[in-house]
Amino acid sequence: MGNFLTFVIVFFSFTFSWAQITIESYDTVEFNQELIVTGGFDYSASSIEKDIMSKFYRGGVIDNSMKERSLNKHENVNRIGLDVGAEVFYRNFTAPYLSAKNLGVQIQFGAYNFGGILYSDDLFGLAFYGNEMYLGDTIDFSGTNVSFTSFQKVGFGLINATTKSSLSLNVYNISNRVIGGFRGCSLSQSTDGMNVNLTMDGFFELRQSTKFSQGLGVGLDLDYRFSLPWYKNRAAHIQFLAKNVGVGFMTEPQRRYRMDTTIEYSGFRFDQIIGDNAILSAESAILLDSLGIESTDVKSVFMLPGFIQVGKMIDENSQFKVQTFFGARIYPSLIYNPFIYGGIDFKPFDWLHAGASASFGGFAGFKTGLYVNLNWNKIQAGFGTDNIVGLVHKSGNGESFFIRLKCRL
């Protein structure tokens, strides 16, 4: 049993993440112990179709029709993002002294990968079509923003046995962090492509070593639940959720590349400048000097990519067959728009909850979702998606899948 449980935890930790719309419900039933494993996988884009994105991890050929469909969807500002990781909770309400105060102990583990890119339509065009479509024109990369953080946590806290409100203090390991962007960046070409003018104003920070631990952090998880009067003598159960809110600092030096320069090249084709055998290839000793790039080692302090969410929850013990849920989520990141969601939960039987949702924001625009939650005495299992179109059709703007397992003792 112990080996099987270990396998389940490890499997979900590496495969899934905290999904955008959680399927956790309001439950006042008291019990002695509880083990919860949550996870999911979510990536989405505002303009690039799933048919292209899936080729990068499933393999396959990106043909011209795929590129044209996605290019036509692009606007001046576009987003693509990824949210992958997992969480494991263990709760014990039989601890001495605490149980008399209706409190329990909570221990939690988590692994997270969160990040994305804010970019212009010109960047997509250059990446997938090359420079030929921009001959005699100017390519604008201004406003590009890149952010990605991979981190893990161990947390310890207290939880209310009735409302399930909780507060945890977490310690984090930062295994990877990439950040940067261009406030201004443009590339102009002559009509024959022989003269190139590149203007850059931006920075990037990248890891240098392959060590698993690149930094440390401290933060809080707060899950506060309360009830408000609702229509027809019902109560609305509200959840205020703050997750991974804290600061991190890099213990390993990161390499910061700072650029504020204008470079002109004549007599070279575009591929001679940035190709595998280019004069500006990584193997060239003149790379940094020729671009006017300053390189320094830094140990940055930064905000963890946590989020704050407020929403109406589903009451697991309600006598009503149909309930509504809705809410909003905010990440402190330029690449993530404020995210709002809402939906309907249907309980045809005591052991079954099924729901449909609609959402807007985040890394993409409008999406619809479905979920199912099954209850078998002391065991619960829920799974679903926040992006139905992306899950079943190539024209979707991403893919999403989430799962939640709960065992009560």
Coordinates of C-alpha atoms in Angstrom, one line a residue:
M1 CA 0.0 0.0 0.0
G2 CA 2.8 2.4 0.9
N3 CA 4.6 1.8 -2.4
F4 CA 1.4 2.3 -4.4
L5 CA 0.6 5.6 -2.6
T6 CA 4.1 6.8 -3.3
F7 CA 3.7 5.9 -7.0
V8 CA 0.4 7.9 -7.1
I9 CA 1.9 10.9 -5.5
V10 CA 5.0 11.0 -7.7
F11 CA 3.0 10.3 -10.9
F12 CA 0.7 13.2 -10.4
S13 CA 3.5 15.5 -9.1
F14 CA 5.3 15.2 -12.4
T15 CA 2.3 15.0 -14.7
F16 CA -0.3 17.5 -13.6
S17 CA -0.7 21.0 -12.1
W18 CA -3.0 23.3 -10.2
A19 CA -5.7 23.9 -12.8
Q20 CA -7.3 27.3 -13.4
I21 CA -10.8 26.3 -12.2
T22 CA -10.7 24.1 -9.2
I23 CA -13.4 21.5 -8.4
E24 CA -13.0 21.7 -4.6
S25 CA -16.4 22.2 -2.8
Y26 CA -17.6 23.5 0.5
D27 CA -17.9 20.7 3.0
T28 CA -18.5 21.0 6.8
V29 CA -18.4 17.2 7.5
E30 CA -15.8 16.6 10.2
F31 CA -13.3 13.6 10.0
N32 CA -10.0 12.5 11.5
Q33 CA -7.6 12.5 8.6
E34 CA -7.6 13.4 4.9
L35 CA -5.2 12.9 2.0
I36 CA -5.7 15.0 -1.1
V37 CA -3.8 14.9 -4.4
T38 CA -4.6 17.6 -7.0
G39 CA -3.2 18.2 -10.4
G40 CA -3.7 19.3 -14.0
F41 CA -2.1 20.4 -17.2
D42 CA -2.9 23.7 -18.8
Y43 CA -1.4 25.6 -21.7
S44 CA -3.2 28.2 -23.8
A45 CA -2.5 30.9 -26.3
S46 CA -4.4 34.0 -27.4
S47 CA -3.6 33.5 -31.1
I48 CA -1.7 30.3 -31.8
E49 CA -3.9 27.2 -32.5
K50 CA -3.4 23.9 -30.7
D51 CA -2.6 22.3 -34.0
I52 CA 0.8 24.2 -34.0
M53 CA 1.6 24.1 -30.3
S54 CA 1.0 20.3 -30.0
K55 CA 3.7 19.6 -32.7
F56 CA 6.4 20.8 -30.3
Y57 CA 5.8 18.0 -27.8
R58 CA 4.0 15.4 -29.9
G59 CA 5.9 15.8 -33.1
G60 CA 4.7 16.3 -36.6
V61 CA 4.9 18.8 -39.5
I62 CA 3.7 22.3 -39.3
D63 CA 2.3 23.1 -42.8
N64 CA 1.5 26.5 -44.3
S65 CA -2.3 26.2 -43.7
M66 CA -1.6 25.8 -39.9
K67 CA 0.7 28.9 -39.9
E68 CA -1.8 31.0 -41.9
R69 CA -4.7 30.2 -39.6
S70 CA -2.7 31.2 -36.5
L71 CA -1.1 34.3 -38.2
N72 CA -4.6 35.6 -39.1
K73 CA -5.6 35.4 -35.5
H74 CA -2.7 37.5 -34.2
E75 CA -3.0 41.0 -33.0
N76 CA -0.5 43.6 -31.9
V77 CA -0.2 42.0 -28.5
N78 CA -0.4 38.2 -28.0
R79 CA 0.1 35.7 -25.2
I80 CA 1.1 32.1 -24.7
G81 CA 1.5 30.5 -21.3
L82 CA 1.9 27.2 -19.4
D83 CA 0.8 26.2 -15.9
V84 CA 2.1 22.7 -14.9
G85 CA 2.7 21.1 -11.5
A86 CA 0.9 19.3 -8.6
E87 CA -0.1 19.5 -4.9
V88 CA -0.4 16.9 -2.1
F89 CA -2.1 17.6 1.2
Y90 CA -2.2 15.6 4.4
R91 CA -4.6 16.8 7.1
N92 CA -4.9 15.5 10.7
F93 CA -7.6 16.7 13.1
T94 CA -6.7 14.4 16.0
A95 CA -3.6 16.3 17.1
P96 CA -3.5 16.8 21.0
Y97 CA -4.7 20.2 22.2
L98 CA -5.6 21.4 18.7
S99 CA -8.6 19.1 18.3
A100 CA -10.2 20.7 21.3
K101 CA -10.1 24.0 19.5
N102 CA -11.6 22.5 16.4
L103 CA -8.3 22.8 14.6
G104 CA -6.1 20.3 12.7
V105 CA -2.6 20.1 11.2
Q106 CA -2.0 20.4 7.5
I107 CA 1.2 19.3 5.7
Q108 CA 1.5 20.0 2.0
F109 CA 3.9 19.5 -0.9
G110 CA 3.8 21.1 -4.3
A111 CA 5.6 21.3 -7.6
Y112 CA 4.9 24.1 -10.1
N113 CA 5.9 25.4 -13.5
F114 CA 4.4 28.7 -14.5
G115 CA 5.4 31.1 -17.3
G116 CA 4.8 32.4 -20.8
I117 CA 5.5 35.0 -23.4
L118 CA 3.9 38.3 -24.3
Y119 CA 4.9 39.0 -27.9
S120 CA 4.0 40.9 -31.1
D121 CA 2.6 39.5 -34.3
D122 CA 5.9 40.3 -36.1
L123 CA 7.7 37.9 -33.8
F124 CA 5.4 35.0 -34.8
G125 CA 5.8 35.9 -38.4
L126 CA 9.6 36.0 -38.2
A127 CA 9.7 32.7 -36.3
F128 CA 7.5 30.7 -38.7
Y129 CA 8.0 32.5 -42.0
G130 CA 11.6 33.8 -41.8
N131 CA 12.6 37.3 -42.9
E132 CA 11.5 37.1 -46.6
M133 CA 8.0 38.5 -45.9
Y134 CA 9.6 41.5 -44.2
L135 CA 12.1 42.5 -46.9
G136 CA 12.1 46.3 -47.2
D137 CA 10.1 46.6 -44.0
T138 CA 10.6 46.9 -40.2
I139 CA 10.0 44.1 -37.7
D140 CA 8.8 45.3 -34.3
F141 CA 9.5 43.2 -31.2
S142 CA 8.8 46.0 -28.7
G143 CA 6.9 45.0 -25.6
T144 CA 8.1 41.4 -25.6
N145 CA 8.0 39.9 -22.1
V146 CA 9.3 36.5 -21.1
S147 CA 8.8 34.9 -17.7
F148 CA 9.1 31.4 -16.4
T149 CA 9.6 29.9 -12.9
S150 CA 9.9 26.3 -11.8
F151 CA 9.7 25.8 -8.1
Q152 CA 8.7 23.3 -5.4
K153 CA 7.4 23.8 -1.8
V154 CA 6.9 22.2 1.6
G155 CA 4.3 23.8 3.8
F156 CA 3.0 23.4 7.3
G157 CA -0.1 25.0 8.8
L158 CA -3.4 24.9 10.6
I159 CA -6.9 24.1 9.3
N160 CA -10.4 24.5 10.7
A161 CA -12.1 21.1 11.1
T162 CA -15.6 22.4 10.1
T163 CA -15.1 25.2 7.5
K164 CA -11.8 23.8 6.2
S165 CA -10.3 27.3 6.2
S166 CA -6.5 27.0 6.5
L167 CA -3.3 29.0 6.8
S168 CA 0.1 27.5 5.9
L169 CA 3.7 28.8 5.9
N170 CA 5.7 27.4 3.0
V171 CA 9.4 27.1 2.1
Y172 CA 10.3 27.0 -1.6
N173 CA 13.1 25.6 -3.7
I174 CA 13.6 27.6 -7.0
S175 CA 14.9 25.2 -9.6
N176 CA 14.7 27.5 -12.6
R177 CA 13.9 31.1 -13.5
V178 CA 13.9 33.0 -16.8
I179 CA 12.9 36.6 -17.1
G180 CA 13.4 39.3 -19.6
G181 CA 12.0 41.3 -22.5
F182 CA 12.4 44.3 -24.8
R183 CA 11.0 47.7 -24.0
G184 CA 12.0 48.6 -27.5
C185 CA 13.3 46.3 -30.3
S186 CA 13.1 46.6 -34.1
L187 CA 14.8 45.1 -37.1
S188 CA 14.8 46.8 -40.5
Q189 CA 15.9 45.3 -43.8
S190 CA 16.6 46.6 -47.2
T191 CA 14.6 45.2 -50.1
D192 CA 17.4 42.9 -51.0
G193 CA 18.1 41.8 -47.4
M194 CA 21.7 42.8 -47.6
N195 CA 21.5 45.7 -45.1
V196 CA 20.1 45.1 -41.6
N197 CA 19.6 47.6 -38.8
L198 CA 18.9 46.2 -35.3
T199 CA 17.8 48.3 -32.4
M200 CA 17.5 46.7 -28.9
D201 CA 16.6 48.0 -25.4
G202 CA 16.0 45.2 -23.0
F203 CA 17.4 42.5 -20.7
F204 CA 17.3 38.8 -20.0
E205 CA 18.3 36.7 -16.9
L206 CA 19.2 33.0 -17.3
R207 CA 20.5 30.2 -15.2
Q208 CA 24.2 29.3 -15.5
S209 CA 24.6 26.1 -13.6
T210 CA 22.7 22.8 -13.9
K211 CA 22.1 22.6 -10.1
F212 CA 18.6 21.5 -9.1
S213 CA 18.4 24.3 -6.4
Q214 CA 19.0 27.7 -7.9
G215 CA 17.2 29.7 -5.1
L216 CA 15.0 29.7 -2.0
G217 CA 11.8 31.3 -1.0
V218 CA 9.2 31.8 1.7
G219 CA 5.5 32.4 1.3
L220 CA 1.9 31.8 2.5
D221 CA -1.2 29.9 1.5
L222 CA -4.4 31.2 2.8
D223 CA -7.8 29.5 2.2
Y224 CA -10.5 31.5 4.0
R225 CA -14.1 30.3 3.7
F226 CA -17.2 32.0 4.9
S227 CA -21.0 32.2 4.1
L228 CA -23.2 35.0 3.0
P229 CA -27.0 35.3 2.7
W230 CA -28.2 34.3 -0.8
Y231 CA -31.6 34.3 -2.5
K232 CA -34.5 32.1 -1.3
N233 CA -33.0 31.5 2.1
R234 CA -29.9 29.9 0.6
A235 CA -26.3 30.6 1.7
A236 CA -23.5 31.5 -0.7
H237 CA -20.2 29.9 0.4
I238 CA -17.4 32.2 -0.5
Q239 CA -13.7 31.2 -0.8
F240 CA -10.8 33.7 -0.6
L241 CA -7.7 31.8 -1.8
A242 CA -4.2 33.1 -1.8
K243 CA -1.7 30.5 -3.0
N244 CA 2.1 30.7 -3.1
V245 CA 2.1 34.4 -2.2
G246 CA 5.7 35.2 -1.1
V247 CA 9.2 36.1 -2.3
G248 CA 12.1 34.2 -3.7
F249 CA 15.8 34.9 -3.9
M250 CA 18.4 33.3 -6.1
T251 CA 21.3 31.7 -4.3
E252 CA 23.1 30.7 -7.5
P253 CA 24.3 33.6 -9.7
Q254 CA 22.2 34.2 -12.7
R255 CA 23.6 35.7 -15.9
R256 CA 22.0 39.0 -16.8
Y257 CA 22.3 40.2 -20.4
R258 CA 21.6 44.0 -20.7
M259 CA 21.3 45.5 -24.2
D260 CA 20.7 49.1 -25.2
T261 CA 22.3 49.5 -28.6
T262 CA 21.8 50.0 -32.4
I263 CA 23.8 47.8 -34.8
E264 CA 24.0 48.1 -38.6
Y265 CA 25.2 45.4 -40.9
S266 CA 25.9 45.6 -44.6
G267 CA 26.7 43.0 -47.2
F268 CA 25.2 40.1 -45.3
R269 CA 22.1 38.1 -45.8
F270 CA 19.8 37.7 -42.8
D271 CA 20.6 34.0 -42.3
Q272 CA 24.4 34.9 -42.3
I273 CA 23.8 37.0 -39.2
I274 CA 21.7 34.6 -37.1
G275 CA 22.2 31.2 -38.7
D276 CA 24.1 28.2 -37.4
N277 CA 27.3 29.3 -39.0
A278 CA 26.6 33.0 -38.6
I279 CA 29.0 35.7 -37.6
L280 CA 26.8 36.2 -34.5
S281 CA 26.6 32.5 -33.5
A282 CA 27.2 31.5 -29.9
E283 CA 30.6 30.1 -30.9
S284 CA 31.7 33.5 -32.1
A285 CA 34.0 35.4 -29.7
I286 CA 32.7 38.7 -31.0
L287 CA 29.1 37.9 -30.1
L288 CA 28.6 40.2 -27.1
D289 CA 31.0 42.9 -28.2
S290 CA 29.4 43.2 -31.6
L291 CA 25.9 43.5 -30.2
G292 CA 26.9 45.8 -27.4
I293 CA 25.5 43.5 -24.8
E294 CA 26.6 43.8 -21.1
S295 CA 26.9 40.6 -19.2
T296 CA 26.8 40.5 -15.4
D297 CA 26.1 38.0 -12.6
V298 CA 23.2 38.8 -10.3
K299 CA 21.2 37.2 -7.5
S300 CA 17.8 38.6 -7.8
V301 CA 14.9 38.9 -5.3
F302 CA 11.5 38.5 -6.9
M303 CA 7.8 37.8 -6.2
L304 CA 6.8 34.2 -6.5
P305 CA 4.2 33.5 -9.2
G306 CA 1.4 33.0 -6.8
F307 CA -2.2 34.0 -7.3
I308 CA -5.3 35.4 -5.4
Q309 CA -8.7 34.1 -6.2
V310 CA -12.2 35.0 -4.8
G311 CA -15.2 32.9 -5.7
K312 CA -18.5 31.3 -4.8
M313 CA -18.1 27.5 -4.1
I314 CA -20.3 24.5 -4.6
D315 CA -21.9 23.2 -1.4
E316 CA -21.2 19.5 -1.3
N317 CA -24.0 18.8 1.2
S318 CA -26.7 21.0 -0.3
Q319 CA -30.1 19.5 -0.9
F320 CA -30.5 21.4 -4.2
K321 CA -29.8 19.7 -7.5
V322 CA -28.5 22.8 -9.3
Q323 CA -26.0 25.3 -8.0
T324 CA -24.0 28.1 -9.5
F325 CA -20.3 29.0 -9.0
F326 CA -18.2 31.9 -10.2
G327 CA -15.1 33.9 -9.3
A328 CA -12.0 35.7 -10.4
R329 CA -8.2 35.1 -10.2
I330 CA -5.2 37.4 -10.5
Y331 CA -1.5 36.6 -11.0
P332 CA 1.1 39.3 -10.5
S333 CA 2.3 38.8 -14.1
L334 CA 2.1 40.8 -17.3
I335 CA 1.6 37.6 -19.3
Y336 CA -1.5 36.7 -17.4
N337 CA -4.7 38.7 -17.8
P338 CA -7.3 38.8 -14.9
F339 CA -9.2 35.6 -15.1
I340 CA -13.0 35.3 -14.5
Y341 CA -15.1 32.2 -14.6
G342 CA -18.6 30.9 -13.9
G343 CA -20.7 27.9 -14.3
I344 CA -23.5 25.5 -13.2
D345 CA -23.2 22.4 -11.1
F346 CA -25.7 19.6 -11.3
K347 CA -26.1 16.8 -8.7
P348 CA -28.4 14.1 -10.1
F349 CA -27.4 11.7 -7.4
D350 CA -25.7 12.0 -4.0
W351 CA -22.6 10.4 -5.4
L352 CA -22.3 12.5 -8.5
H353 CA -21.6 16.1 -9.3
A354 CA -21.3 17.3 -13.0
G355 CA -20.7 20.8 -14.1
A356 CA -20.1 23.1 -17.1
S357 CA -18.1 26.3 -17.0
A358 CA -17.2 29.3 -19.1
S359 CA -14.1 31.5 -18.5
F360 CA -12.3 34.5 -20.0
G361 CA -8.8 35.8 -19.5
G362 CA -5.6 34.2 -18.3
F363 CA -3.3 33.3 -21.2
A364 CA -6.1 33.2 -23.7
G365 CA -9.6 34.5 -24.3
F366 CA -13.0 32.7 -24.0
K367 CA -13.1 29.0 -23.1
T368 CA -15.7 26.5 -21.9
G369 CA -15.1 23.5 -19.6
L370 CA -16.7 20.4 -18.1
Y371 CA -16.0 18.4 -15.0
V372 CA -17.3 15.3 -13.1
N373 CA -16.9 14.7 -9.3
L374 CA -17.6 11.2 -7.9
N375 CA -18.2 10.4 -4.2
W376 CA -17.8 6.9 -2.8
N377 CA -18.2 7.1 1.0
K378 CA -14.7 8.2 2.1
I379 CA -13.2 8.4 -1.4
Q380 CA -13.7 11.2 -3.9
A381 CA -12.4 11.6 -7.4
G382 CA -12.9 14.5 -9.8
F383 CA -11.6 15.3 -13.2
G384 CA -12.4 17.6 -16.1
T385 CA -11.1 20.3 -18.5
D386 CA -11.3 24.1 -18.7
N387 CA -10.9 24.0 -22.5
I388 CA -13.3 21.6 -24.2
V389 CA -12.5 22.8 -27.8
G390 CA -8.8 22.5 -27.2
L391 CA -9.1 19.0 -25.8
V392 CA -11.0 17.6 -28.7
H393 CA -10.2 19.8 -31.7
K394 CA -7.0 21.0 -33.4
S395 CA -8.4 24.6 -33.8
G396 CA -8.6 25.1 -30.0
N397 CA -6.3 27.6 -28.3
G398 CA -4.6 25.1 -26.0
E399 CA -5.3 22.1 -23.8
S400 CA -6.4 21.6 -20.2
F401 CA -7.0 18.6 -18.0
F402 CA -7.2 18.5 -14.2
I403 CA -7.9 15.9 -11.5
R404 CA -8.5 15.8 -7.8
L405 CA -8.3 12.7 -5.5
K406 CA -9.4 12.7 -1.9
C407 CA -9.3 10.0 0.7
R408 CA -10.7 10.4 4.3
L409 CA -9.9 8.2 7.2

